[in-house]
Coordinates of C-alpha atoms and ligand atoms in Angstrom, one line a residue:
T47 CA 15.6 113.6 133.7
D48 CA 14.5 117.0 132.5
T49 CA 16.0 117.3 129.0
R50 CA 14.7 120.8 128.1
N51 CA 17.9 122.5 129.1
I52 CA 20.3 120.1 127.3
P53 CA 20.5 122.0 123.9
A54 CA 21.2 125.2 125.9
L55 CA 23.9 123.6 127.9
I56 CA 25.6 122.2 124.7
N57 CA 25.5 125.7 123.3
K58 CA 27.0 127.1 126.5
A59 CA 29.8 124.6 126.3
E60 CA 30.4 125.4 122.6
T61 CA 30.5 129.1 123.1
T62 CA 32.0 129.7 126.5
H63 CA 34.1 126.4 127.0
D64 CA 33.1 126.6 130.6
L65 CA 30.6 124.4 132.5
T66 CA 30.0 123.6 136.1
K67 CA 30.4 120.1 137.4
A68 CA 26.7 119.7 137.7
E69 CA 26.3 120.8 134.0
I70 CA 28.9 118.3 132.9
V71 CA 27.2 115.5 134.8
T72 CA 23.9 116.4 133.1
L73 CA 25.4 116.3 129.6
L74 CA 27.3 113.0 130.3
T75 CA 24.2 111.4 131.7
D76 CA 21.9 112.6 128.9
T77 CA 21.2 110.1 126.1
H78 CA 18.7 112.1 123.9
Y79 CA 21.1 114.7 122.6
Q80 CA 24.3 112.7 122.2
A81 CA 24.5 113.5 118.4
E82 CA 24.2 117.2 119.2
L83 CA 27.0 117.0 121.8
F84 CA 29.2 115.2 119.3
A85 CA 28.4 117.7 116.5
A86 CA 29.3 120.6 118.8
A87 CA 32.6 119.0 119.7
D88 CA 33.3 118.4 116.0
R89 CA 32.7 122.1 115.3
V90 CA 34.9 123.3 118.1
R91 CA 37.7 120.9 116.9
Q92 CA 37.3 122.3 113.4
K93 CA 37.4 125.9 114.6
Y94 CA 40.3 125.7 116.9
V95 CA 42.6 123.0 115.5
G96 CA 41.4 122.6 112.0
D97 CA 41.0 119.6 109.7
E98 CA 44.5 118.3 109.9
V99 CA 45.2 115.1 111.8
H100 CA 48.5 114.7 113.5
L101 CA 50.1 111.2 113.4
R102 CA 52.4 110.0 116.1
G103 CA 54.5 106.9 115.6
L104 CA 54.1 104.7 118.7
I105 CA 57.1 102.6 119.8
E106 CA 56.3 100.2 122.6
F107 CA 59.9 99.6 123.7
S108 CA 59.5 97.5 126.9
N109 CA 56.7 95.6 128.5
I110 CA 58.6 95.1 131.7
C111 CA 57.0 96.9 134.6
K112 CA 57.7 97.2 138.3
Q113 CA 54.1 98.5 139.0
N114 CA 51.1 96.3 139.6
C115 CA 48.1 98.3 138.4
L116 CA 45.1 96.0 138.7
Y117 CA 43.7 96.8 135.2
C118 CA 46.8 96.5 133.1
G119 CA 48.1 93.4 131.3
L120 CA 51.7 94.4 131.8
R121 CA 51.4 94.5 135.7
R122 CA 54.3 92.7 137.4
D123 CA 52.3 89.9 138.8
N124 CA 51.0 88.8 135.4
K125 CA 53.1 85.7 134.7
Q126 CA 51.3 85.0 131.4
V127 CA 53.3 87.8 129.6
R128 CA 56.4 87.1 127.6
R129 CA 58.6 90.0 128.6
Y130 CA 60.8 92.0 126.3
R131 CA 62.9 95.1 126.1
L132 CA 64.3 96.6 122.9
E133 CA 67.9 97.6 122.6
P134 CA 68.5 101.3 122.4
D135 CA 69.8 101.0 118.8
V136 CA 66.7 99.0 117.8
I137 CA 64.5 101.8 119.3
I138 CA 66.4 104.4 117.3
D139 CA 66.1 102.2 114.2
F140 CA 62.3 102.1 114.6
A141 CA 62.3 105.9 114.9
V142 CA 64.2 106.2 111.7
K143 CA 61.6 104.0 110.0
A144 CA 58.8 106.0 111.6
Q145 CA 60.3 109.1 110.0
S146 CA 60.4 107.3 106.6
Y147 CA 56.7 106.8 106.9
G148 CA 56.3 110.5 107.3
Y149 CA 55.7 110.6 111.0
R150 CA 57.2 113.7 112.6
T151 CA 56.7 112.6 116.2
V152 CA 57.6 109.4 118.0
V153 CA 56.0 108.3 121.2
L154 CA 58.3 106.1 123.3
Q155 CA 56.1 104.1 125.6
S156 CA 56.9 101.3 128.1
G157 CA 56.2 99.8 131.5
E158 CA 58.1 101.3 134.4
D159 CA 61.3 99.4 133.5
E160 CA 64.3 100.4 135.7
C161 CA 66.7 99.0 133.1
F162 CA 66.2 102.2 131.1
D163 CA 68.1 104.5 133.3
V164 CA 68.8 108.1 132.6
D165 CA 71.9 107.5 130.6
K166 CA 70.1 105.0 128.3
M167 CA 67.1 107.3 127.9
V168 CA 69.3 110.4 127.2
Y169 CA 71.2 108.5 124.6
I170 CA 68.0 107.4 122.8
I171 CA 66.4 110.8 123.1
K172 CA 69.4 112.6 121.6
K173 CA 69.8 110.2 118.7
I174 CA 66.1 110.6 117.8
K175 CA 66.3 114.4 118.2
D176 CA 69.1 114.4 115.6
L177 CA 66.4 113.2 113.1
D178 CA 64.4 116.4 113.8
M179 CA 61.5 114.5 115.2
A180 CA 59.4 115.6 118.1
I181 CA 59.6 113.1 121.0
T182 CA 56.8 112.2 123.4
L183 CA 57.7 110.0 126.4
S184 CA 55.3 107.8 128.2
V185 CA 57.4 105.9 130.7
G186 CA 55.6 106.5 134.0
E187 CA 56.5 108.2 137.2
K188 CA 60.0 109.6 137.7
S189 CA 61.7 112.2 139.9
R190 CA 61.7 115.8 138.9
E191 CA 65.4 115.5 138.3
V192 CA 65.0 112.6 135.9
Y193 CA 62.3 114.5 134.0
R194 CA 64.6 117.5 133.9
Q195 CA 67.4 115.4 132.3
Y196 CA 65.0 113.9 129.7
R197 CA 63.8 117.4 128.9
E198 CA 67.3 118.7 128.6
A199 CA 68.2 115.9 126.2
G200 CA 65.4 117.0 124.0
A201 CA 62.1 115.3 125.0
D202 CA 59.2 117.6 124.0
R203 CA 56.1 116.0 125.4
Y204 CA 55.1 113.6 128.1
L205 CA 52.0 111.4 128.5
L206 CA 51.0 110.3 132.0
R207 CA 47.4 109.7 132.5
I208 CA 45.9 110.5 135.9
E209 CA 43.7 107.5 135.1
T210 CA 41.0 108.8 137.6
T211 CA 40.8 111.9 139.8
D212 CA 39.1 109.9 142.5
K213 CA 42.2 109.5 144.7
E214 CA 40.7 106.6 146.8
L215 CA 39.8 104.7 143.6
Y216 CA 43.2 105.4 142.1
E217 CA 45.1 104.1 145.1
R218 CA 42.9 101.0 145.2
L219 CA 43.6 100.2 141.5
D220 CA 47.3 101.1 141.6
P221 CA 48.5 99.4 144.7
G222 CA 51.7 100.9 146.1
M223 CA 51.2 104.1 144.1
S224 CA 50.2 107.5 145.4
W225 CA 47.7 109.8 143.6
D226 CA 49.5 112.9 145.1
N227 CA 52.8 111.7 143.5
R228 CA 51.1 111.3 140.1
V229 CA 49.9 115.0 140.4
R230 CA 53.4 116.0 141.5
C231 CA 54.7 114.3 138.3
L232 CA 52.3 116.2 136.2
N233 CA 53.1 119.6 137.8
D234 CA 56.9 118.9 137.5
L235 CA 56.5 118.1 133.8
K236 CA 54.5 121.2 133.2
E237 CA 57.0 123.4 134.9
L238 CA 59.9 121.8 133.0
G239 CA 58.3 123.0 129.8
Y240 CA 57.0 119.7 128.4
E241 CA 53.8 119.7 126.5
L242 CA 51.7 117.9 129.1
G243 CA 49.6 114.9 128.2
T244 CA 47.3 113.2 130.7
G245 CA 43.9 111.6 130.6
C246 CA 41.7 108.9 132.0
M247 CA 40.1 105.5 131.5
V248 CA 36.3 105.4 131.3
G249 CA 34.4 102.6 132.9
I250 CA 36.8 101.4 135.6
P251 CA 35.0 99.6 138.4
G252 CA 33.8 102.0 141.0
Q253 CA 34.0 105.1 138.8
T254 CA 31.0 107.4 138.7
I255 CA 29.7 110.0 136.2
E256 CA 30.5 112.7 138.9
S257 CA 34.1 111.4 139.0
L258 CA 34.3 111.6 135.2
A259 CA 33.1 115.2 135.4
D260 CA 35.9 115.9 137.9
D261 CA 38.4 114.3 135.5
V262 CA 37.4 116.8 132.8
L263 CA 37.6 119.7 135.2
F264 CA 41.0 118.5 136.4
F265 CA 42.3 118.5 132.7
K266 CA 41.3 122.1 132.5
K267 CA 42.8 123.1 135.8
I268 CA 46.2 121.5 135.1
D269 CA 46.1 123.2 131.7
A270 CA 46.9 119.9 129.8
D271 CA 48.1 120.2 126.2
M272 CA 46.9 116.7 125.2
I273 CA 44.3 114.5 126.7
G274 CA 44.0 110.7 126.0
I275 CA 40.8 109.1 126.9
G276 CA 39.9 105.4 126.4
P277 CA 37.5 102.8 127.7
F278 CA 38.8 100.5 130.4
I279 CA 38.9 97.0 128.7
P280 CA 39.1 94.1 131.3
N281 CA 42.1 91.9 130.8
P282 CA 41.5 88.2 131.7
D283 CA 45.0 87.8 133.2
T284 CA 44.4 90.6 135.8
P285 CA 42.4 90.9 139.0
L286 CA 39.8 92.9 137.1
A287 CA 39.1 90.0 134.7
G288 CA 35.5 89.7 135.8
E289 CA 34.5 93.3 135.7
S290 CA 32.5 95.0 133.0
G291 CA 34.5 97.5 131.0
G292 CA 33.8 101.0 129.7
T293 CA 31.6 101.7 126.6
F294 CA 32.6 103.3 123.4
E295 CA 29.8 105.7 123.6
L296 CA 30.6 107.0 127.1
S297 CA 34.3 107.2 126.3
T298 CA 33.6 109.4 123.3
K299 CA 31.2 111.5 125.3
V300 CA 33.9 112.3 127.9
M301 CA 36.2 113.0 125.0
A302 CA 33.7 115.3 123.3
M303 CA 33.2 117.1 126.6
T304 CA 37.0 117.6 126.9
R305 CA 37.1 119.1 123.4
L306 CA 34.3 121.5 124.3
L307 CA 36.0 122.7 127.5
L308 CA 39.7 122.6 126.3
P309 CA 39.1 123.7 122.7
D310 CA 42.7 124.1 121.4
I311 CA 44.4 121.0 122.8
N312 CA 45.5 117.8 121.0
I313 CA 43.2 114.9 121.5
P314 CA 43.9 111.4 120.2
A315 CA 41.4 108.9 118.8
T316 CA 42.7 106.1 121.0
T317 CA 43.6 102.5 120.2
A318 CA 41.3 101.3 123.0
M319 CA 38.4 103.1 121.3
E320 CA 39.0 101.2 118.0
S321 CA 39.5 98.0 119.9
L322 CA 35.8 98.3 121.0
N323 CA 34.4 99.6 117.7
P324 CA 35.9 98.9 114.3
Q325 CA 35.1 102.4 113.2
G326 CA 36.2 103.8 116.6
R327 CA 39.0 106.1 115.5
V328 CA 37.1 107.6 112.6
L329 CA 34.1 108.2 114.8
A330 CA 36.4 109.7 117.5
L331 CA 37.9 112.0 114.9
Q332 CA 34.3 113.2 114.2
R333 CA 33.6 113.7 117.9
G334 CA 36.5 116.0 118.9
A335 CA 39.7 114.1 118.2
N336 CA 42.6 115.4 116.0
V337 CA 45.4 113.0 116.6
V338 CA 46.1 109.3 115.9
M339 CA 49.0 107.3 117.2
P340 CA 49.7 104.4 114.8
N341 CA 51.9 101.7 116.1
V342 CA 55.4 101.5 114.5
T343 CA 56.7 98.7 116.7
E344 CA 57.8 95.8 114.5
G345 CA 57.5 92.0 114.7
E346 CA 56.4 89.9 117.5
Y347 CA 56.6 92.6 120.1
R348 CA 53.2 94.0 119.2
Q349 CA 51.5 90.8 120.4
M350 CA 53.5 91.0 123.6
Y351 CA 52.5 94.6 124.6
L352 CA 49.0 93.5 125.4
L353 CA 47.3 95.8 127.9
Y354 CA 43.9 94.4 127.2
P355 CA 42.3 91.8 124.9
G356 CA 41.3 92.7 121.4
K357 CA 44.0 95.3 120.9
I358 CA 44.0 96.3 117.2
C359 CA 47.0 96.1 114.8
I360 CA 48.8 93.4 116.7
N361 CA 49.4 91.4 113.5
D362 CA 49.9 94.3 111.2
T363 CA 53.1 96.0 110.0
P364 CA 54.0 99.6 110.4
A365 CA 53.7 100.2 106.6
H366 CA 50.2 98.6 106.6
C367 CA 49.0 100.7 109.5
R368 CA 50.4 103.8 107.8
S369 CA 48.3 103.3 104.7
C370 CA 45.3 102.0 106.6
I371 CA 45.1 105.1 108.8
T372 CA 45.8 107.5 106.0
G373 CA 42.9 106.0 104.1
K374 CA 40.6 106.3 107.0
I375 CA 41.5 109.9 107.6
Q376 CA 41.0 110.8 104.0
S377 CA 37.7 108.9 103.8
I378 CA 36.2 111.5 106.2
G379 CA 37.5 114.5 104.3
R380 CA 40.4 115.2 106.7
R381 CA 44.1 115.4 105.9
V382 CA 47.3 114.2 107.4
S383 CA 49.4 117.0 108.9
E384 CA 53.0 117.5 107.8
T385 CA 54.0 119.6 110.8
H386 CA 55.3 118.4 114.2
G387 CA 51.9 119.0 115.6
Y388 CA 52.5 121.0 118.7
R389 CA 49.5 122.4 120.5
A390 CA 47.9 125.2 118.5
R391 CA 47.4 127.5 121.4
R392 CA 44.8 130.1 120.4
A393 CA 43.0 132.9 122.2
Q394 CA 39.7 131.3 123.2
Q395 CA 37.1 133.4 121.4
S396 CA 33.5 132.6 121.4
Ligands
LIG1064 N1 53.6 102.7 132.2 C1 53.2 104.0 131.8 C2 52.0 104.5 132.5 O1 51.3 103.7 133.2 O2 51.8 105.7 132.5 C3 52.8 104.0 130.3 C4 52.2 102.7 129.7 S1 50.6 102.3 130.3 C5 50.4 100.7 129.6 C6 49.6 103.3 129.2 C7 48.1 103.4 129.6 O3 47.4 102.2 129.3 C8 47.7 103.7 131.0 O4 47.9 105.0 131.3 C9 46.3 103.2 131.1 O5 45.4 104.2 131.0 C10 46.2 102.3 129.8 N2 45.7 100.9 130.2 C11 46.3 100.0 130.9 N3 45.5 98.9 131.0 C12 44.3 99.2 130.4 C13 43.1 98.4 130.1 N4 42.9 97.2 130.7 N5 42.1 99.0 129.4 C14 42.3 100.3 128.9 N6 43.5 101.0 129.0 C15 44.4 100.5 129.8
LIG1065 FE1 52.9 99.4 134.5 FE2 51.8 101.5 133.2 FE3 50.6 99.0 133.1 FE4 50.6 100.4 135.4 S1 49.6 101.0 133.5 S2 51.1 98.2 135.2 S3 52.6 101.5 135.3 S4 52.6 99.6 132.2
LIG1066 FE1 46.9 99.3 112.1 FE2 44.6 100.0 110.6 S1 46.0 101.3 111.8 S2 45.7 98.1 110.8

């Protein structure tokens, strides 16, 4: 490919935060100027959201799921998983501990577990809000009315990855689910006033660079407040066992592109990135990311929430992860934020 235009394209992305699909494809395909792309994303991160890193304490409260996504270790047909769900008061206790580690946000994540009905969730949300913590939910597709009740109870943010904007691919990988309904969920969440988190996996079988470019444009169009991107990592206990997964490099390129085009959003350095590269989160923080989500789930549950093999921290304690990640952040001259870490919306200047 002709690489003469690449530096100019990177400069355009850095200064206008606006590229065409063809330009995004060119940058994602290029391999000669990757370091320049990452450096530009790092400058945009510094300029718009600063050097602070926001930590979100992640509680994986149930690995029971009624869905059957082909890529995910928690899918309902995976009989190798020992299933668990935490009692509401245990979840609240983990949130109290998360607060004692200095985290100001908890992320409550689970499979789509019907046992957590609106009453249970509202109880949990209200109790955690009493701690003056921000709450992010990541519990899958619900009706607008259910999202409204969670929001009214005090939930601040919601994570629901679109996974891929290729509708046909999505519906092949998530049997029984509808891509249009996923978009409906995202629109409802936005309208209800949540900070909206979405994102994609990189390297799922059948995905193209063009489709990844569509993903980034979709994030911009839906005006996402947070974008989580991670490599697809094949799980041996799923139908995608034999597939090759995504790479660390391409995942961070898609992430860097997202920072360039959505300069003031929150972007996590994801667990899946570190699962492929022992320096993955630190590198991601230097390629556009400004958030880390350390696990605060305790005991044996960590090993049981296994989306993919090689997941980091499954034998570590919350206290260990807290000091580990703080050390990593400080080692690259960044600092841990003491705020709730809402999106720092800023006028997009060039
Ligand atoms: N059930 C909720 C949902 O699907 O939105 C939240 C939990 S789900 C386990 C969280 C994310 O894990 C998914 O959005 C998906 O992107 C990611 N994930 C699942 N399996 C994965 C795999 N094999 N490799 C990488 N990421 C995976
Ligand atoms: Fe369930 Fe979420 Fe895994 Fe799909 S990705 S099987 S909805 S936990
Ligand atoms: Fe868990 Fe480093 S963050 S061991």
